[in-house]
């Protein structure tokens, strides 16, 4: 029996750090409000000349190094992002070229917002199992600072830039690597979190720029409630499907959107907070990059050991959600 394993993980965060104190000089907010409502202390912000693909490539290089593999071996490249370099073509093609992934590779982007990394994992997992591909590089990369309205205190305090990558390959061994994956979406909630302008519904114009239509619009409270609900559901379903109990999960790596969302999830699941890996204090919400950045930190800090069970749980704009169960 074959399995698909995560052979390497890597992450990259831009050099510039924006603290809550810095934000308090830009909008009417405070470190106390931001930290108590979200758990965020600081976030990284990409330089003007750093695009999504530049962040993606740095994290990909780290993941390939971790896997002891080269870009030449990659034949499936997926970039999950809400902030691509261009609306056309895919950021994956920009990454392919600059990274040296061969021309025969399949390269595309997926738009599943903060659930993008678990969506990419599921796609790569299925494709590798078929035998059609040998090595997948999946990347969650975001330059959210370009779609945040820096004069809107209800959103600008929450987001950050960054990227995280994983290298996946098939091995002839059973019961390790990705042992379960489940995705979902509820399109009825599309307008809970979206950028109204710049797409085909409302193309860019002087008016859309003046109206700030290219920036994120968010219904924070509604997202909060739905996030807790869907993450609890997918976590419970995943363990039930695999005849496990929640307390057998060694580490949960949730999408890092708000520490209070994770505290509510932990309480509903009856698990202690130390079973959840958190780094939102230093990165804020980096959307599709949040889970791979956290996964990279969790592995490097020794929070994941061989044989451990890790559960990734995500939710995001769409409203998308999903979970991945991994045995290391
Ligand atoms: O990847 C998915 C992305 N999005 C999310 O996950 C968002 C999920 N939602 C949340 O994280 C929370 O709802 C927020 C952090 C966005 C907001 O927290 P909240 O506890 O729901 O606060 P609130 O929206 O009820 O706002 C409370 C007060 C309001 O003032 P009034 O009406 O009570 O006078 C806001 O105007 O806090 C005010 N406020 C702020 N004050 C200082 C909102 N933002 C700020 C701010 N600084 N940055």
PDB file of N, CA, C and O in Angstrom, residues 211-256:
ATOM      1  N   UNK A 211     -13.482  54.399  -4.560  1.00  0.00           N
ATOM      2  CA  UNK A 211     -14.380  53.759  -3.578  1.00  0.00           C
ATOM      3  C   UNK A 211     -13.674  52.713  -2.702  1.00  0.00           C
ATOM      4  O   UNK A 211     -14.327  52.052  -1.895  1.00  0.00           O
ATOM      5  N   UNK A 212     -12.396  52.525  -2.910  1.00  0.00           N
ATOM      6  CA  UNK A 212     -11.609  51.523  -2.170  1.00  0.00           C
ATOM      7  C   UNK A 212     -12.162  50.104  -2.371  1.00  0.00           C
ATOM      8  O   UNK A 212     -12.154  49.271  -1.450  1.00  0.00           O
ATOM      9  N   UNK A 213     -12.669  49.860  -3.568  1.00  0.00           N
ATOM     10  CA  UNK A 213     -13.273  48.562  -3.865  1.00  0.00           C
ATOM     11  C   UNK A 213     -12.281  47.428  -4.020  1.00  0.00           C
ATOM     12  O   UNK A 213     -12.669  46.261  -4.119  1.00  0.00           O
ATOM     13  N   UNK A 214     -10.985  47.758  -4.070  1.00  0.00           N
ATOM     14  CA  UNK A 214      -9.974  46.706  -4.248  1.00  0.00           C
ATOM     15  C   UNK A 214      -9.444  46.183  -2.908  1.00  0.00           C
ATOM     16  O   UNK A 214      -8.546  45.352  -2.878  1.00  0.00           O
ATOM     17  N   UNK A 215      -9.989  46.716  -1.841  1.00  0.00           N
ATOM     18  CA  UNK A 215      -9.548  46.290  -0.510  1.00  0.00           C
ATOM     19  C   UNK A 215     -10.527  45.291   0.108  1.00  0.00           C
ATOM     20  O   UNK A 215     -11.706  45.244  -0.250  1.00  0.00           O
ATOM     21  N   UNK A 216      -9.999  44.516   1.061  1.00  0.00           N
ATOM     22  CA  UNK A 216     -10.805  43.512   1.775  1.00  0.00           C
ATOM     23  C   UNK A 216     -11.980  44.133   2.512  1.00  0.00           C
ATOM     24  O   UNK A 216     -11.806  45.124   3.220  1.00  0.00           O
ATOM     25  N   UNK A 217     -13.145  43.504   2.356  1.00  0.00           N
ATOM     26  CA  UNK A 217     -14.312  43.890   3.165  1.00  0.00           C
ATOM     27  C   UNK A 217     -14.687  42.651   3.983  1.00  0.00           C
ATOM     28  O   UNK A 217     -14.736  41.535   3.442  1.00  0.00           O
ATOM     29  N   UNK A 218     -14.927  42.856   5.261  1.00  0.00           N
ATOM     30  CA  UNK A 218     -15.104  41.676   6.131  1.00  0.00           C
ATOM     31  C   UNK A 218     -16.219  41.871   7.152  1.00  0.00           C
ATOM     32  O   UNK A 218     -16.332  42.928   7.756  1.00  0.00           O
ATOM     33  N   UNK A 219     -17.020  40.815   7.332  1.00  0.00           N
ATOM     34  CA  UNK A 219     -17.998  40.788   8.431  1.00  0.00           C
ATOM     35  C   UNK A 219     -17.383  39.928   9.533  1.00  0.00           C
ATOM     36  O   UNK A 219     -17.563  38.703   9.575  1.00  0.00           O
ATOM     37  N   UNK A 220     -16.601  40.572  10.377  1.00  0.00           N
ATOM     38  CA  UNK A 220     -15.779  39.860  11.355  1.00  0.00           C
ATOM     39  C   UNK A 220     -16.541  38.936  12.284  1.00  0.00           C
ATOM     40  O   UNK A 220     -16.160  37.781  12.477  1.00  0.00           O
ATOM     41  N   UNK A 221     -17.635  39.441  12.854  1.00  0.00           N
ATOM     42  CA  UNK A 221     -18.359  38.635  13.848  1.00  0.00           C
ATOM     43  C   UNK A 221     -18.962  37.378  13.225  1.00  0.00           C
ATOM     44  O   UNK A 221     -18.928  36.294  13.813  1.00  0.00           O
ATOM     45  N   UNK A 222     -19.533  37.536  12.007  1.00  0.00           N
ATOM     46  CA  UNK A 222     -20.154  36.387  11.332  1.00  0.00           C
ATOM     47  C   UNK A 222     -19.090  35.344  10.982  1.00  0.00           C
ATOM     48  O   UNK A 222     -19.311  34.134  11.134  1.00  0.00           O
ATOM     49  N   UNK A 223     -17.922  35.823  10.525  1.00  0.00           N
ATOM     50  CA  UNK A 223     -16.854  34.884  10.190  1.00  0.00           C
ATOM     51  C   UNK A 223     -16.408  34.129  11.445  1.00  0.00           C
ATOM     52  O   UNK A 223     -16.190  32.923  11.422  1.00  0.00           O
ATOM     53  N   UNK A 224     -16.294  34.872  12.523  1.00  0.00           N
ATOM     54  CA  UNK A 224     -15.855  34.277  13.797  1.00  0.00           C
ATOM     55  C   UNK A 224     -16.741  33.073  14.143  1.00  0.00           C
ATOM     56  O   UNK A 224     -16.251  31.952  14.385  1.00  0.00           O
ATOM     57  N   UNK A 225     -18.059  33.284  14.122  1.00  0.00           N
ATOM     58  CA  UNK A 225     -18.990  32.215  14.524  1.00  0.00           C
ATOM     59  C   UNK A 225     -18.906  31.012  13.574  1.00  0.00           C
ATOM     60  O   UNK A 225     -18.869  29.868  14.004  1.00  0.00           O
ATOM     61  N   UNK A 226     -18.882  31.313  12.281  1.00  0.00           N
ATOM     62  CA  UNK A 226     -18.814  30.216  11.304  1.00  0.00           C
ATOM     63  C   UNK A 226     -17.492  29.469  11.376  1.00  0.00           C
ATOM     64  O   UNK A 226     -17.432  28.264  11.156  1.00  0.00           O
ATOM     65  N   UNK A 227     -16.422  30.199  11.676  1.00  0.00           N
ATOM     66  CA  UNK A 227     -15.099  29.569  11.766  1.00  0.00           C
ATOM     67  C   UNK A 227     -15.076  28.526  12.887  1.00  0.00           C
ATOM     68  O   UNK A 227     -14.624  27.390  12.700  1.00  0.00           O
ATOM     69  N   UNK A 228     -15.600  28.917  14.051  1.00  0.00           N
ATOM     70  CA  UNK A 228     -15.609  27.989  15.193  1.00  0.00           C
ATOM     71  C   UNK A 228     -16.461  26.763  14.845  1.00  0.00           C
ATOM     72  O   UNK A 228     -16.063  25.616  15.064  1.00  0.00           O
ATOM     73  N   UNK A 229     -17.621  27.040  14.237  1.00  0.00           N
ATOM     74  CA  UNK A 229     -18.563  25.950  13.903  1.00  0.00           C
ATOM     75  C   UNK A 229     -17.945  24.956  12.904  1.00  0.00           C
ATOM     76  O   UNK A 229     -17.921  23.755  13.152  1.00  0.00           O
ATOM     77  N   UNK A 230     -17.402  25.470  11.783  1.00  0.00           N
ATOM     78  CA  UNK A 230     -16.920  24.518  10.762  1.00  0.00           C
ATOM     79  C   UNK A 230     -15.645  23.806  11.212  1.00  0.00           C
ATOM     80  O   UNK A 230     -15.450  22.626  10.905  1.00  0.00           O
ATOM     81  N   UNK A 231     -14.785  24.506  11.948  1.00  0.00           N
ATOM     82  CA  UNK A 231     -13.550  23.825  12.363  1.00  0.00           C
ATOM     83  C   UNK A 231     -13.860  22.716  13.366  1.00  0.00           C
ATOM     84  O   UNK A 231     -13.242  21.650  13.333  1.00  0.00           O
ATOM     85  N   UNK A 232     -14.843  22.963  14.227  1.00  0.00           N
ATOM     86  CA  UNK A 232     -15.241  21.902  15.162  1.00  0.00           C
ATOM     87  C   UNK A 232     -15.804  20.707  14.370  1.00  0.00           C
ATOM     88  O   UNK A 232     -15.440  19.552  14.627  1.00  0.00           O
ATOM     89  N   UNK A 233     -16.664  21.000  13.405  1.00  0.00           N
ATOM     90  CA  UNK A 233     -17.288  19.919  12.624  1.00  0.00           C
ATOM     91  C   UNK A 233     -16.240  19.098  11.884  1.00  0.00           C
ATOM     92  O   UNK A 233     -16.241  17.858  11.953  1.00  0.00           O
ATOM     93  N   UNK A 234     -15.322  19.776  11.150  1.00  0.00           N
ATOM     94  CA  UNK A 234     -14.353  18.997  10.353  1.00  0.00           C
ATOM     95  C   UNK A 234     -13.392  18.214  11.246  1.00  0.00           C
ATOM     96  O   UNK A 234     -12.980  17.103  10.904  1.00  0.00           O
ATOM     97  N   UNK A 235     -13.042  18.784  12.402  1.00  0.00           N
ATOM     98  CA  UNK A 235     -12.141  18.069  13.315  1.00  0.00           C
ATOM     99  C   UNK A 235     -12.806  16.801  13.841  1.00  0.00           C
ATOM    100  O   UNK A 235     -12.222  15.710  13.840  1.00  0.00           O
ATOM    101  N   UNK A 236     -14.077  16.948  14.254  1.00  0.00           N
ATOM    102  CA  UNK A 236     -14.799  15.780  14.783  1.00  0.00           C
ATOM    103  C   UNK A 236     -14.987  14.716  13.699  1.00  0.00           C
ATOM    104  O   UNK A 236     -14.791  13.527  13.937  1.00  0.00           O
ATOM    105  N   UNK A 237     -15.390  15.170  12.502  1.00  0.00           N
ATOM    106  CA  UNK A 237     -15.626  14.208  11.419  1.00  0.00           C
ATOM    107  C   UNK A 237     -14.342  13.457  11.060  1.00  0.00           C
ATOM    108  O   UNK A 237     -14.363  12.253  10.810  1.00  0.00           O
ATOM    109  N   UNK A 238     -13.242  14.183  11.028  1.00  0.00           N
ATOM    110  CA  UNK A 238     -11.978  13.549  10.638  1.00  0.00           C
ATOM    111  C   UNK A 238     -11.585  12.440  11.619  1.00  0.00           C
ATOM    112  O   UNK A 238     -11.210  11.338  11.213  1.00  0.00           O
ATOM    113  N   UNK A 239     -11.665  12.722  12.923  1.00  0.00           N
ATOM    114  CA  UNK A 239     -11.263  11.680  13.873  1.00  0.00           C
ATOM    115  C   UNK A 239     -12.248  10.504  13.845  1.00  0.00           C
ATOM    116  O   UNK A 239     -11.836   9.341  13.931  1.00  0.00           O
ATOM    117  N   UNK A 240     -13.536  10.818  13.681  1.00  0.00           N
ATOM    118  CA  UNK A 240     -14.530   9.724  13.618  1.00  0.00           C
ATOM    119  C   UNK A 240     -14.276   8.825  12.412  1.00  0.00           C
ATOM    120  O   UNK A 240     -14.306   7.599  12.517  1.00  0.00           O
ATOM    121  N   UNK A 241     -14.007   9.452  11.248  1.00  0.00           N
ATOM    122  CA  UNK A 241     -13.757   8.674  10.029  1.00  0.00           C
ATOM    123  C   UNK A 241     -12.587   7.701  10.197  1.00  0.00           C
ATOM    124  O   UNK A 241     -12.502   6.703   9.511  1.00  0.00           O
ATOM    125  N   UNK A 242     -11.649   8.053  11.072  1.00  0.00           N
ATOM    126  CA  UNK A 242     -10.457   7.218  11.231  1.00  0.00           C
ATOM    127  C   UNK A 242     -10.460   6.452  12.548  1.00  0.00           C
ATOM    128  O   UNK A 242      -9.408   5.998  13.010  1.00  0.00           O
ATOM    129  N   UNK A 243     -11.639   6.329  13.132  1.00  0.00           N
ATOM    130  CA  UNK A 243     -11.802   5.578  14.380  1.00  0.00           C
ATOM    131  C   UNK A 243     -10.821   6.020  15.459  1.00  0.00           C
ATOM    132  O   UNK A 243     -10.218   5.204  16.154  1.00  0.00           O
ATOM    133  N   UNK A 244     -10.678   7.331  15.547  1.00  0.00           N
ATOM    134  CA  UNK A 244      -9.780   7.886  16.564  1.00  0.00           C
ATOM    135  C   UNK A 244     -10.595   8.715  17.551  1.00  0.00           C
ATOM    136  O   UNK A 244     -11.758   9.041  17.289  1.00  0.00           O
ATOM    137  N   UNK A 245      -9.948   9.070  18.660  1.00  0.00           N
ATOM    138  CA  UNK A 245     -10.557  10.033  19.584  1.00  0.00           C
ATOM    139  C   UNK A 245      -9.792  11.340  19.453  1.00  0.00           C
ATOM    140  O   UNK A 245      -8.611  11.347  19.096  1.00  0.00           O
ATOM    141  N   UNK A 246     -10.461  12.452  19.746  1.00  0.00           N
ATOM    142  CA  UNK A 246      -9.792  13.756  19.635  1.00  0.00           C
ATOM    143  C   UNK A 246      -8.523  13.815  20.484  1.00  0.00           C
ATOM    144  O   UNK A 246      -7.523  14.405  20.082  1.00  0.00           O
ATOM    145  N   UNK A 247      -8.551  13.155  21.658  1.00  0.00           N
ATOM    146  CA  UNK A 247      -7.372  13.253  22.523  1.00  0.00           C
ATOM    147  C   UNK A 247      -6.184  12.429  22.019  1.00  0.00           C
ATOM    148  O   UNK A 247      -5.098  12.474  22.588  1.00  0.00           O
ATOM    149  N   UNK A 248      -6.399  11.712  20.907  1.00  0.00           N
ATOM    150  CA  UNK A 248      -5.262  10.992  20.297  1.00  0.00           C
ATOM    151  C   UNK A 248      -4.493  11.872  19.301  1.00  0.00           C
ATOM    152  O   UNK A 248      -3.456  11.476  18.806  1.00  0.00           O
ATOM    153  N   UNK A 249      -5.038  13.056  19.013  1.00  0.00           N
ATOM    154  CA  UNK A 249      -4.322  13.994  18.132  1.00  0.00           C
ATOM    155  C   UNK A 249      -3.229  14.672  18.961  1.00  0.00           C
ATOM    156  O   UNK A 249      -3.517  15.301  19.984  1.00  0.00           O
ATOM    157  N   UNK A 250      -1.983  14.535  18.520  1.00  0.00           N
ATOM    158  CA  UNK A 250      -0.883  15.113  19.295  1.00  0.00           C
ATOM    159  C   UNK A 250      -0.823  16.629  19.152  1.00  0.00           C
ATOM    160  O   UNK A 250      -0.491  17.335  20.108  1.00  0.00           O
ATOM    161  N   UNK A 251      -1.112  17.123  17.948  1.00  0.00           N
ATOM    162  CA  UNK A 251      -1.048  18.572  17.738  1.00  0.00           C
ATOM    163  C   UNK A 251      -2.053  18.985  16.668  1.00  0.00           C
ATOM    164  O   UNK A 251      -2.122  18.380  15.596  1.00  0.00           O
ATOM    165  N   UNK A 252      -2.825  20.021  16.993  1.00  0.00           N
ATOM    166  CA  UNK A 252      -3.724  20.617  15.997  1.00  0.00           C
ATOM    167  C   UNK A 252      -3.059  21.899  15.500  1.00  0.00           C
ATOM    168  O   UNK A 252      -2.610  22.721  16.316  1.00  0.00           O
ATOM    169  N   UNK A 253      -2.967  22.048  14.186  1.00  0.00           N
ATOM    170  CA  UNK A 253      -2.442  23.300  13.623  1.00  0.00           C
ATOM    171  C   UNK A 253      -3.608  23.988  12.925  1.00  0.00           C
ATOM    172  O   UNK A 253      -3.990  23.624  11.813  1.00  0.00           O
ATOM    173  N   UNK A 254      -4.198  24.975  13.612  1.00  0.00           N
ATOM    174  CA  UNK A 254      -5.360  25.655  13.027  1.00  0.00           C
ATOM    175  C   UNK A 254      -4.927  26.857  12.190  1.00  0.00           C
ATOM    176  O   UNK A 254      -3.834  27.405  12.397  1.00  0.00           O
ATOM    177  N   UNK A 255      -5.790  27.278  11.278  1.00  0.00           N
ATOM    178  CA  UNK A 255      -5.562  28.549  10.590  1.00  0.00           C
ATOM    179  C   UNK A 255      -5.459  29.646  11.647  1.00  0.00           C
ATOM    180  O   UNK A 255      -6.267  29.717  12.567  1.00  0.00           O
ATOM    181  N   UNK A 256      -4.439  30.472  11.508  1.00  0.00           N
ATOM    182  CA  UNK A 256      -4.164  31.497  12.525  1.00  0.00           C
ATOM    183  C   UNK A 256      -4.893  32.792  12.158  1.00  0.00           C
ATOM    184  O   UNK A 256      -4.334  33.663  11.470  1.00  0.00           O
TER     185      UNK A 256
END
